[in-house]
């Protein structure tokens, strides 16, 4: 499904897929062409991460900084469906990443592939497509997928998004109920041109272990929304074959109360080893809660998260989770960790500056079952995040978004981090 390509070829390839279907079907009102959309996103990404007190794995001790600057292009094409009881269509994605600045001692940001000589690649690209089939309110996709699931969250947090190769099924035949299932056989990571088998990341003590490969990731789940969509519950099962299996349960609720809107997001994971136990025994139970209160331009959050068992929360490698206290720098998901969060969001439109928003967040964790050469000890960590984002509201730069993130993260069992990110992006609707 994936191959090296440049941006013009990506556009031609997605357009060519439309020509492959019968002309009569394509021309039908509300059909393949009539309902097709295509967007091109340009994303400029600067990433800097300084390691000020290096501890943890030997690999981390070999460098003190990761800093790169890159330009990415993301082309998304989504066709409509051919007419008839069963509709057919095609989704396609083309990705191109270009190096603007890097160096052998500064690689590893996740923006660019790292070559055998230790340098980052000058450019990389991917092209993928999925055939989709729709019957009533049930849709099957086979090919290049970008699922967004509680057990496999869509992790578009670097220059280019990751994708997976396999099959997925989504059914919404019953009002409020969404059923999903699928099998994924391989993945294209956010900084890779090709595809590879899927791996797991398992927190154990002071180390996050990247495991051996698996032959596939299987999942099935249900989400049900009711109470005028203010309340939803979910139940999911996931299996990374021969590594881990996982159960997930969730509850979300939003409650208007006068001028306030109160919210609750609760979740529970239960994970264990699977099949041939290629990563050994796995034992984790994870609970999280994130409560919110919104009034006008102000939103306050408080969160509590707890890990139980011999391991931290296992997940697919290079993938984030819906944990309430997980952020892009620290996960607060180490063995036995307890963590608390306070967060404040503000929308400056109430002050006459539409498009400007900010988030301030502080998370602290303790009770980590950590170890070093001196023996076992209690691990502790904390992180402070400041996000400022602005979307241009008018003029020739309308809809250009600028986001700045500044992070300070400290720990007594893993590497301290000072981090800055600057992301400038613009999405153009082609048709």
PDB file of N, CA, C and O in Angstrom, residues 8-82:
ATOM      1  N   UNK A   8       3.211  16.023  -6.179  1.00  0.00           N
ATOM      2  CA  UNK A   8       2.389  15.989  -7.386  1.00  0.00           C
ATOM      3  C   UNK A   8       1.884  14.591  -7.717  1.00  0.00           C
ATOM      4  O   UNK A   8       0.743  14.415  -8.144  1.00  0.00           O
ATOM      5  N   UNK A   9       2.746  13.583  -7.533  1.00  0.00           N
ATOM      6  CA  UNK A   9       2.312  12.214  -7.807  1.00  0.00           C
ATOM      7  C   UNK A   9       1.204  11.785  -6.871  1.00  0.00           C
ATOM      8  O   UNK A   9       0.299  11.043  -7.243  1.00  0.00           O
ATOM      9  N   UNK A  10       1.261  12.250  -5.603  1.00  0.00           N
ATOM     10  CA  UNK A  10       0.219  11.897  -4.654  1.00  0.00           C
ATOM     11  C   UNK A  10      -1.124  12.435  -5.120  1.00  0.00           C
ATOM     12  O   UNK A  10      -2.151  11.757  -5.052  1.00  0.00           O
ATOM     13  N   UNK A  11      -1.131  13.676  -5.596  1.00  0.00           N
ATOM     14  CA  UNK A  11      -2.380  14.267  -6.070  1.00  0.00           C
ATOM     15  C   UNK A  11      -2.908  13.525  -7.287  1.00  0.00           C
ATOM     16  O   UNK A  11      -4.095  13.235  -7.407  1.00  0.00           O
ATOM     17  N   UNK A  12      -2.006  13.194  -8.214  1.00  0.00           N
ATOM     18  CA  UNK A  12      -2.427  12.486  -9.415  1.00  0.00           C
ATOM     19  C   UNK A  12      -2.961  11.102  -9.082  1.00  0.00           C
ATOM     20  O   UNK A  12      -3.943  10.646  -9.663  1.00  0.00           O
ATOM     21  N   UNK A  13      -2.337  10.446  -8.091  1.00  0.00           N
ATOM     22  CA  UNK A  13      -2.760   9.088  -7.742  1.00  0.00           C
ATOM     23  C   UNK A  13      -4.160   9.086  -7.179  1.00  0.00           C
ATOM     24  O   UNK A  13      -4.987   8.244  -7.525  1.00  0.00           O
ATOM     25  N   UNK A  14      -4.459  10.037  -6.275  1.00  0.00           N
ATOM     26  CA  UNK A  14      -5.786  10.053  -5.664  1.00  0.00           C
ATOM     27  C   UNK A  14      -6.849  10.394  -6.693  1.00  0.00           C
ATOM     28  O   UNK A  14      -7.953   9.861  -6.666  1.00  0.00           O
ATOM     29  N   UNK A  15      -6.529  11.312  -7.628  1.00  0.00           N
ATOM     30  CA  UNK A  15      -7.483  11.647  -8.669  1.00  0.00           C
ATOM     31  C   UNK A  15      -7.696  10.470  -9.614  1.00  0.00           C
ATOM     32  O   UNK A  15      -8.808  10.207 -10.083  1.00  0.00           O
ATOM     33  N   UNK A  16      -6.617   9.721  -9.883  1.00  0.00           N
ATOM     34  CA  UNK A  16      -6.702   8.585 -10.785  1.00  0.00           C
ATOM     35  C   UNK A  16      -7.593   7.487 -10.268  1.00  0.00           C
ATOM     36  O   UNK A  16      -8.179   6.736 -11.043  1.00  0.00           O
ATOM     37  N   UNK A  17      -7.727   7.377  -8.947  1.00  0.00           N
ATOM     38  CA  UNK A  17      -8.582   6.326  -8.387  1.00  0.00           C
ATOM     39  C   UNK A  17     -10.029   6.537  -8.795  1.00  0.00           C
ATOM     40  O   UNK A  17     -10.782   5.587  -8.994  1.00  0.00           O
ATOM     41  N   UNK A  18     -10.431   7.805  -8.881  1.00  0.00           N
ATOM     42  CA  UNK A  18     -11.805   8.088  -9.277  1.00  0.00           C
ATOM     43  C   UNK A  18     -12.074   7.593 -10.698  1.00  0.00           C
ATOM     44  O   UNK A  18     -13.153   7.084 -11.007  1.00  0.00           O
ATOM     45  N   UNK A  19     -11.077   7.719 -11.581  1.00  0.00           N
ATOM     46  CA  UNK A  19     -11.256   7.327 -12.969  1.00  0.00           C
ATOM     47  C   UNK A  19     -11.346   5.823 -13.142  1.00  0.00           C
ATOM     48  O   UNK A  19     -11.767   5.333 -14.187  1.00  0.00           O
ATOM     49  N   UNK A  20     -10.946   5.076 -12.123  1.00  0.00           N
ATOM     50  CA  UNK A  20     -10.941   3.621 -12.234  1.00  0.00           C
ATOM     51  C   UNK A  20     -12.334   3.023 -12.120  1.00  0.00           C
ATOM     52  O   UNK A  20     -12.548   1.876 -12.480  1.00  0.00           O
ATOM     53  N   UNK A  21     -13.324   3.784 -11.615  1.00  0.00           N
ATOM     54  CA  UNK A  21     -14.674   3.272 -11.468  1.00  0.00           C
ATOM     55  C   UNK A  21     -15.510   3.631 -12.704  1.00  0.00           C
ATOM     56  O   UNK A  21     -15.198   4.571 -13.440  1.00  0.00           O
ATOM     57  N   UNK A  22     -16.603   2.908 -12.941  1.00  0.00           N
ATOM     58  CA  UNK A  22     -17.430   3.159 -14.111  1.00  0.00           C
ATOM     59  C   UNK A  22     -17.903   4.610 -14.168  1.00  0.00           C
ATOM     60  O   UNK A  22     -18.315   5.191 -13.169  1.00  0.00           O
ATOM     61  N   UNK A  23     -17.826   5.187 -15.378  1.00  0.00           N
ATOM     62  CA  UNK A  23     -18.169   6.599 -15.545  1.00  0.00           C
ATOM     63  C   UNK A  23     -19.612   6.867 -15.145  1.00  0.00           C
ATOM     64  O   UNK A  23     -19.932   7.885 -14.530  1.00  0.00           O
ATOM     65  N   UNK A  24     -20.525   5.963 -15.472  1.00  0.00           N
ATOM     66  CA  UNK A  24     -21.934   6.177 -15.142  1.00  0.00           C
ATOM     67  C   UNK A  24     -22.138   6.295 -13.644  1.00  0.00           C
ATOM     68  O   UNK A  24     -22.922   7.109 -13.162  1.00  0.00           O
ATOM     69  N   UNK A  25     -21.426   5.455 -12.885  1.00  0.00           N
ATOM     70  CA  UNK A  25     -21.558   5.494 -11.429  1.00  0.00           C
ATOM     71  C   UNK A  25     -20.973   6.776 -10.878  1.00  0.00           C
ATOM     72  O   UNK A  25     -21.517   7.385  -9.967  1.00  0.00           O
ATOM     73  N   UNK A  26     -19.844   7.194 -11.449  1.00  0.00           N
ATOM     74  CA  UNK A  26     -19.191   8.395 -10.946  1.00  0.00           C
ATOM     75  C   UNK A  26     -20.042   9.626 -11.180  1.00  0.00           C
ATOM     76  O   UNK A  26     -20.045  10.563 -10.377  1.00  0.00           O
ATOM     77  N   UNK A  27     -20.754   9.670 -12.293  1.00  0.00           N
ATOM     78  CA  UNK A  27     -21.512  10.850 -12.665  1.00  0.00           C
ATOM     79  C   UNK A  27     -22.850  10.958 -11.948  1.00  0.00           C
ATOM     80  O   UNK A  27     -23.503  11.985 -12.005  1.00  0.00           O
ATOM     81  N   UNK A  28     -23.275   9.901 -11.286  1.00  0.00           N
ATOM     82  CA  UNK A  28     -24.583   9.907 -10.634  1.00  0.00           C
ATOM     83  C   UNK A  28     -24.647  10.969  -9.549  1.00  0.00           C
ATOM     84  O   UNK A  28     -23.680  11.221  -8.849  1.00  0.00           O
ATOM     85  N   UNK A  29     -25.825  11.600  -9.436  1.00  0.00           N
ATOM     86  CA  UNK A  29     -26.004  12.643  -8.430  1.00  0.00           C
ATOM     87  C   UNK A  29     -25.817  12.051  -7.038  1.00  0.00           C
ATOM     88  O   UNK A  29     -26.383  11.028  -6.702  1.00  0.00           O
ATOM     89  N   UNK A  30     -25.026  12.720  -6.217  1.00  0.00           N
ATOM     90  CA  UNK A  30     -24.767  12.213  -4.879  1.00  0.00           C
ATOM     91  C   UNK A  30     -23.898  10.978  -4.887  1.00  0.00           C
ATOM     92  O   UNK A  30     -23.892  10.219  -3.939  1.00  0.00           O
ATOM     93  N   UNK A  31     -23.161  10.758  -5.963  1.00  0.00           N
ATOM     94  CA  UNK A  31     -22.381   9.545  -6.095  1.00  0.00           C
ATOM     95  C   UNK A  31     -20.921   9.736  -5.755  1.00  0.00           C
ATOM     96  O   UNK A  31     -20.543  10.598  -4.958  1.00  0.00           O
ATOM     97  N   UNK A  32     -20.073   8.937  -6.407  1.00  0.00           N
ATOM     98  CA  UNK A  32     -18.648   8.869  -6.111  1.00  0.00           C
ATOM     99  C   UNK A  32     -17.988  10.235  -6.221  1.00  0.00           C
ATOM    100  O   UNK A  32     -17.276  10.678  -5.313  1.00  0.00           O
ATOM    101  N   UNK A  33     -18.209  10.946  -7.334  1.00  0.00           N
ATOM    102  CA  UNK A  33     -17.562  12.246  -7.538  1.00  0.00           C
ATOM    103  C   UNK A  33     -18.304  13.355  -6.822  1.00  0.00           C
ATOM    104  O   UNK A  33     -17.700  14.229  -6.191  1.00  0.00           O
ATOM    105  N   UNK A  34     -19.635  13.341  -6.904  1.00  0.00           N
ATOM    106  CA  UNK A  34     -20.431  14.436  -6.353  1.00  0.00           C
ATOM    107  C   UNK A  34     -20.155  14.670  -4.872  1.00  0.00           C
ATOM    108  O   UNK A  34     -20.123  15.804  -4.400  1.00  0.00           O
ATOM    109  N   UNK A  35     -19.921  13.610  -4.127  1.00  0.00           N
ATOM    110  CA  UNK A  35     -19.702  13.734  -2.679  1.00  0.00           C
ATOM    111  C   UNK A  35     -18.230  13.639  -2.295  1.00  0.00           C
ATOM    112  O   UNK A  35     -17.894  13.500  -1.122  1.00  0.00           O
ATOM    113  N   UNK A  36     -17.337  13.697  -3.273  1.00  0.00           N
ATOM    114  CA  UNK A  36     -15.908  13.595  -2.979  1.00  0.00           C
ATOM    115  C   UNK A  36     -15.364  14.891  -2.377  1.00  0.00           C
ATOM    116  O   UNK A  36     -15.825  15.986  -2.713  1.00  0.00           O
ATOM    117  N   UNK A  37     -14.374  14.761  -1.513  1.00  0.00           N
ATOM    118  CA  UNK A  37     -13.680  15.908  -0.940  1.00  0.00           C
ATOM    119  C   UNK A  37     -12.182  15.639  -0.964  1.00  0.00           C
ATOM    120  O   UNK A  37     -11.744  14.490  -0.908  1.00  0.00           O
ATOM    121  N   UNK A  38     -11.406  16.714  -1.043  1.00  0.00           N
ATOM    122  CA  UNK A  38      -9.956  16.602  -0.981  1.00  0.00           C
ATOM    123  C   UNK A  38      -9.408  17.833  -0.269  1.00  0.00           C
ATOM    124  O   UNK A  38      -9.822  18.957  -0.559  1.00  0.00           O
ATOM    125  N   UNK A  39      -8.498  17.623   0.654  1.00  0.00           N
ATOM    126  CA  UNK A  39      -7.861  18.717   1.372  1.00  0.00           C
ATOM    127  C   UNK A  39      -6.348  18.528   1.350  1.00  0.00           C
ATOM    128  O   UNK A  39      -5.847  17.399   1.304  1.00  0.00           O
ATOM    129  N   UNK A  40      -5.633  19.638   1.390  1.00  0.00           N
ATOM    130  CA  UNK A  40      -4.179  19.614   1.476  1.00  0.00           C
ATOM    131  C   UNK A  40      -3.766  20.450   2.673  1.00  0.00           C
ATOM    132  O   UNK A  40      -4.060  21.645   2.742  1.00  0.00           O
ATOM    133  N   UNK A  41      -3.111  19.811   3.642  1.00  0.00           N
ATOM    134  CA  UNK A  41      -2.641  20.492   4.844  1.00  0.00           C
ATOM    135  C   UNK A  41      -1.138  20.690   4.766  1.00  0.00           C
ATOM    136  O   UNK A  41      -0.391  19.733   4.522  1.00  0.00           O
ATOM    137  N   UNK A  42      -0.700  21.932   4.951  1.00  0.00           N
ATOM    138  CA  UNK A  42       0.725  22.247   5.064  1.00  0.00           C
ATOM    139  C   UNK A  42       1.032  22.486   6.535  1.00  0.00           C
ATOM    140  O   UNK A  42       0.382  23.315   7.182  1.00  0.00           O
ATOM    141  N   UNK A  43       2.015  21.752   7.066  1.00  0.00           N
ATOM    142  CA  UNK A  43       2.339  21.826   8.496  1.00  0.00           C
ATOM    143  C   UNK A  43       3.833  22.061   8.670  1.00  0.00           C
ATOM    144  O   UNK A  43       4.645  21.256   8.222  1.00  0.00           O
ATOM    145  N   UNK A  44       4.174  23.170   9.299  1.00  0.00           N
ATOM    146  CA  UNK A  44       5.555  23.511   9.600  1.00  0.00           C
ATOM    147  C   UNK A  44       5.787  23.265  11.082  1.00  0.00           C
ATOM    148  O   UNK A  44       5.073  23.821  11.922  1.00  0.00           O
ATOM    149  N   UNK A  45       6.799  22.443  11.420  1.00  0.00           N
ATOM    150  CA  UNK A  45       6.918  21.952  12.803  1.00  0.00           C
ATOM    151  C   UNK A  45       8.358  22.125  13.290  1.00  0.00           C
ATOM    152  O   UNK A  45       9.301  21.608  12.704  1.00  0.00           O
ATOM    153  N   UNK A  46       8.505  22.880  14.376  1.00  0.00           N
ATOM    154  CA  UNK A  46       9.796  22.981  15.072  1.00  0.00           C
ATOM    155  C   UNK A  46       9.654  22.288  16.419  1.00  0.00           C
ATOM    156  O   UNK A  46       8.716  22.540  17.177  1.00  0.00           O
ATOM    157  N   UNK A  47      10.617  21.406  16.713  1.00  0.00           N
ATOM    158  CA  UNK A  47      10.569  20.605  17.944  1.00  0.00           C
ATOM    159  C   UNK A  47      11.933  20.654  18.607  1.00  0.00           C
ATOM    160  O   UNK A  47      12.951  20.349  17.979  1.00  0.00           O
ATOM    161  N   UNK A  48      11.955  21.037  19.890  1.00  0.00           N
ATOM    162  CA  UNK A  48      13.200  21.076  20.650  1.00  0.00           C
ATOM    163  C   UNK A  48      12.958  20.447  22.010  1.00  0.00           C
ATOM    164  O   UNK A  48      12.031  20.839  22.735  1.00  0.00           O
ATOM    165  N   UNK A  49      13.793  19.464  22.343  1.00  0.00           N
ATOM    166  CA  UNK A  49      13.681  18.797  23.648  1.00  0.00           C
ATOM    167  C   UNK A  49      15.080  18.675  24.257  1.00  0.00           C
ATOM    168  O   UNK A  49      15.942  18.007  23.704  1.00  0.00           O
ATOM    169  N   UNK A  50      15.308  19.355  25.382  1.00  0.00           N
ATOM    170  CA  UNK A  50      16.582  19.309  26.095  1.00  0.00           C
ATOM    171  C   UNK A  50      16.454  18.385  27.297  1.00  0.00           C
ATOM    172  O   UNK A  50      15.487  18.481  28.060  1.00  0.00           O
ATOM    173  N   UNK A  51      17.434  17.494  27.448  1.00  0.00           N
ATOM    174  CA  UNK A  51      17.463  16.565  28.571  1.00  0.00           C
ATOM    175  C   UNK A  51      18.475  17.108  29.589  1.00  0.00           C
ATOM    176  O   UNK A  51      19.685  17.022  29.386  1.00  0.00           O
ATOM    177  N   UNK A  52      17.962  17.658  30.700  1.00  0.00           N
ATOM    178  CA  UNK A  52      18.852  18.375  31.616  1.00  0.00           C
ATOM    179  C   UNK A  52      19.462  17.501  32.704  1.00  0.00           C
ATOM    180  O   UNK A  52      20.502  17.828  33.254  1.00  0.00           O
ATOM    181  N   UNK A  53      18.820  16.376  33.043  1.00  0.00           N
ATOM    182  CA  UNK A  53      19.346  15.493  34.089  1.00  0.00           C
ATOM    183  C   UNK A  53      19.106  14.062  33.634  1.00  0.00           C
ATOM    184  O   UNK A  53      18.084  13.458  33.935  1.00  0.00           O
ATOM    185  N   UNK A  54      20.050  13.514  32.897  1.00  0.00           N
ATOM    186  CA  UNK A  54      19.810  12.274  32.174  1.00  0.00           C
ATOM    187  C   UNK A  54      19.904  11.068  33.097  1.00  0.00           C
ATOM    188  O   UNK A  54      20.937  10.795  33.691  1.00  0.00           O
ATOM    189  N   UNK A  55      18.786  10.347  33.205  1.00  0.00           N
ATOM    190  CA  UNK A  55      18.719   9.085  33.928  1.00  0.00           C
ATOM    191  C   UNK A  55      17.902   8.118  33.088  1.00  0.00           C
ATOM    192  O   UNK A  55      17.367   8.486  32.055  1.00  0.00           O
ATOM    193  N   UNK A  56      17.783   6.879  33.555  1.00  0.00           N
ATOM    194  CA  UNK A  56      16.941   5.931  32.844  1.00  0.00           C
ATOM    195  C   UNK A  56      17.741   5.035  31.932  1.00  0.00           C
ATOM    196  O   UNK A  56      18.835   4.578  32.279  1.00  0.00           O
ATOM    197  N   UNK A  57      17.236   4.776  30.732  1.00  0.00           N
ATOM    198  CA  UNK A  57      17.821   3.784  29.836  1.00  0.00           C
ATOM    199  C   UNK A  57      19.164   4.257  29.296  1.00  0.00           C
ATOM    200  O   UNK A  57      19.405   5.454  29.141  1.00  0.00           O
ATOM    201  N   UNK A  58      20.089   3.319  28.985  1.00  0.00           N
ATOM    202  CA  UNK A  58      21.385   3.691  28.410  1.00  0.00           C
ATOM    203  C   UNK A  58      21.255   4.491  27.125  1.00  0.00           C
ATOM    204  O   UNK A  58      22.068   5.356  26.838  1.00  0.00           O
ATOM    205  N   UNK A  59      20.206   4.208  26.332  1.00  0.00           N
ATOM    206  CA  UNK A  59      20.029   4.934  25.074  1.00  0.00           C
ATOM    207  C   UNK A  59      19.849   6.422  25.320  1.00  0.00           C
ATOM    208  O   UNK A  59      20.342   7.259  24.563  1.00  0.00           O
ATOM    209  N   UNK A  60      19.134   6.776  26.410  1.00  0.00           N
ATOM    210  CA  UNK A  60      18.885   8.184  26.696  1.00  0.00           C
ATOM    211  C   UNK A  60      20.152   8.904  27.107  1.00  0.00           C
ATOM    212  O   UNK A  60      20.268  10.123  26.947  1.00  0.00           O
ATOM    213  N   UNK A  61      21.123   8.168  27.623  1.00  0.00           N
ATOM    214  CA  UNK A  61      22.332   8.805  28.121  1.00  0.00           C
ATOM    215  C   UNK A  61      23.306   9.189  27.012  1.00  0.00           C
ATOM    216  O   UNK A  61      24.316   9.849  27.259  1.00  0.00           O
ATOM    217  N   UNK A  62      23.014   8.779  25.784  1.00  0.00           N
ATOM    218  CA  UNK A  62      23.923   9.059  24.684  1.00  0.00           C
ATOM    219  C   UNK A  62      23.688  10.417  24.050  1.00  0.00           C
ATOM    220  O   UNK A  62      24.427  10.819  23.151  1.00  0.00           O
ATOM    221  N   UNK A  63      22.647  11.139  24.460  1.00  0.00           N
ATOM    222  CA  UNK A  63      22.418  12.443  23.867  1.00  0.00           C
ATOM    223  C   UNK A  63      21.754  13.356  24.882  1.00  0.00           C
ATOM    224  O   UNK A  63      21.067  12.915  25.803  1.00  0.00           O
ATOM    225  N   UNK A  64      21.981  14.644  24.729  1.00  0.00           N
ATOM    226  CA  UNK A  64      21.448  15.621  25.664  1.00  0.00           C
ATOM    227  C   UNK A  64      20.386  16.505  25.039  1.00  0.00           C
ATOM    228  O   UNK A  64      19.764  17.307  25.734  1.00  0.00           O
ATOM    229  N   UNK A  65      20.157  16.363  23.709  1.00  0.00           N
ATOM    230  CA  UNK A  65      19.208  17.237  23.052  1.00  0.00           C
ATOM    231  C   UNK A  65      18.656  16.575  21.804  1.00  0.00           C
ATOM    232  O   UNK A  65      19.358  15.839  21.114  1.00  0.00           O
ATOM    233  N   UNK A  66      17.379  16.850  21.520  1.00  0.00           N
ATOM    234  CA  UNK A  66      16.761  16.481  20.249  1.00  0.00           C
ATOM    235  C   UNK A  66      16.113  17.742  19.696  1.00  0.00           C
ATOM    236  O   UNK A  66      15.257  18.345  20.359  1.00  0.00           O
ATOM    237  N   UNK A  67      16.525  18.152  18.503  1.00  0.00           N
ATOM    238  CA  UNK A  67      16.026  19.409  17.941  1.00  0.00           C
ATOM    239  C   UNK A  67      16.002  19.312  16.419  1.00  0.00           C
ATOM    240  O   UNK A  67      17.027  19.070  15.785  1.00  0.00           O
ATOM    241  N   UNK A  68      14.808  19.500  15.834  1.00  0.00           N
ATOM    242  CA  UNK A  68      14.669  19.454  14.381  1.00  0.00           C
ATOM    243  C   UNK A  68      13.554  20.395  13.932  1.00  0.00           C
ATOM    244  O   UNK A  68      12.672  20.758  14.715  1.00  0.00           O
ATOM    245  N   UNK A  69      13.622  20.739  12.642  1.00  0.00           N
ATOM    246  CA  UNK A  69      12.627  21.619  12.026  1.00  0.00           C
ATOM    247  C   UNK A  69      12.280  21.008  10.680  1.00  0.00           C
ATOM    248  O   UNK A  69      13.177  20.634   9.908  1.00  0.00           O
ATOM    249  N   UNK A  70      10.988  20.876  10.389  1.00  0.00           N
ATOM    250  CA  UNK A  70      10.586  20.178   9.167  1.00  0.00           C
ATOM    251  C   UNK A  70       9.287  20.758   8.621  1.00  0.00           C
ATOM    252  O   UNK A  70       8.510  21.413   9.338  1.00  0.00           O
ATOM    253  N   UNK A  71       9.069  20.501   7.342  1.00  0.00           N
ATOM    254  CA  UNK A  71       7.848  20.915   6.651  1.00  0.00           C
ATOM    255  C   UNK A  71       7.117  19.672   6.163  1.00  0.00           C
ATOM    256  O   UNK A  71       7.720  18.805   5.521  1.00  0.00           O
ATOM    257  N   UNK A  72       5.835  19.584   6.451  1.00  0.00           N
ATOM    258  CA  UNK A  72       5.050  18.438   6.027  1.00  0.00           C
ATOM    259  C   UNK A  72       3.857  18.833   5.184  1.00  0.00           C
ATOM    260  O   UNK A  72       3.324  19.950   5.312  1.00  0.00           O
ATOM    261  N   UNK A  73       3.437  17.919   4.310  1.00  0.00           N
ATOM    262  CA  UNK A  73       2.231  18.093   3.507  1.00  0.00           C
ATOM    263  C   UNK A  73       1.381  16.834   3.649  1.00  0.00           C
ATOM    264  O   UNK A  73       1.890  15.711   3.530  1.00  0.00           O
ATOM    265  N   UNK A  74       0.088  17.034   3.894  1.00  0.00           N
ATOM    266  CA  UNK A  74      -0.836  15.921   4.107  1.00  0.00           C
ATOM    267  C   UNK A  74      -2.007  16.086   3.142  1.00  0.00           C
ATOM    268  O   UNK A  74      -2.786  17.041   3.235  1.00  0.00           O
ATOM    269  N   UNK A  75      -2.118  15.177   2.191  1.00  0.00           N
ATOM    270  CA  UNK A  75      -3.212  15.200   1.219  1.00  0.00           C
ATOM    271  C   UNK A  75      -4.227  14.135   1.593  1.00  0.00           C
ATOM    272  O   UNK A  75      -3.877  12.954   1.713  1.00  0.00           O
ATOM    273  N   UNK A  76      -5.469  14.537   1.787  1.00  0.00           N
ATOM    274  CA  UNK A  76      -6.546  13.604   2.112  1.00  0.00           C
ATOM    275  C   UNK A  76      -7.620  13.657   1.033  1.00  0.00           C
ATOM    276  O   UNK A  76      -8.159  14.730   0.723  1.00  0.00           O
ATOM    277  N   UNK A  77      -7.917  12.514   0.444  1.00  0.00           N
ATOM    278  CA  UNK A  77      -8.984  12.397  -0.545  1.00  0.00           C
ATOM    279  C   UNK A  77     -10.020  11.403  -0.032  1.00  0.00           C
ATOM    280  O   UNK A  77      -9.673  10.294   0.378  1.00  0.00           O
ATOM    281  N   UNK A  78     -11.283  11.816  -0.032  1.00  0.00           N
ATOM    282  CA  UNK A  78     -12.380  10.936   0.372  1.00  0.00           C
ATOM    283  C   UNK A  78     -13.465  11.010  -0.691  1.00  0.00           C
ATOM    284  O   UNK A  78     -14.036  12.070  -0.933  1.00  0.00           O
ATOM    285  N   UNK A  79     -13.717   9.882  -1.320  1.00  0.00           N
ATOM    286  CA  UNK A  79     -14.751   9.845  -2.351  1.00  0.00           C
ATOM    287  C   UNK A  79     -16.127   9.703  -1.711  1.00  0.00           C
ATOM    288  O   UNK A  79     -16.257   9.377  -0.533  1.00  0.00           O
ATOM    289  N   UNK A  80     -17.147   9.940  -2.532  1.00  0.00           N
ATOM    290  CA  UNK A  80     -18.481   9.548  -2.136  1.00  0.00           C
ATOM    291  C   UNK A  80     -18.671   8.059  -2.436  1.00  0.00           C
ATOM    292  O   UNK A  80     -17.689   7.314  -2.587  1.00  0.00           O
ATOM    293  N   UNK A  81     -19.935   7.644  -2.538  1.00  0.00           N
ATOM    294  CA  UNK A  81     -20.225   6.235  -2.801  1.00  0.00           C
ATOM    295  C   UNK A  81     -20.960   6.089  -4.124  1.00  0.00           C
ATOM    296  O   UNK A  81     -21.751   6.962  -4.521  1.00  0.00           O
ATOM    297  N   UNK A  82     -20.706   4.988  -4.807  1.00  0.00           N
ATOM    298  CA  UNK A  82     -21.469   4.674  -6.002  1.00  0.00           C
ATOM    299  C   UNK A  82     -22.921   4.421  -5.601  1.00  0.00           C
ATOM    300  O   UNK A  82     -23.194   3.978  -4.481  1.00  0.00           O
TER     301      UNK A  82
END
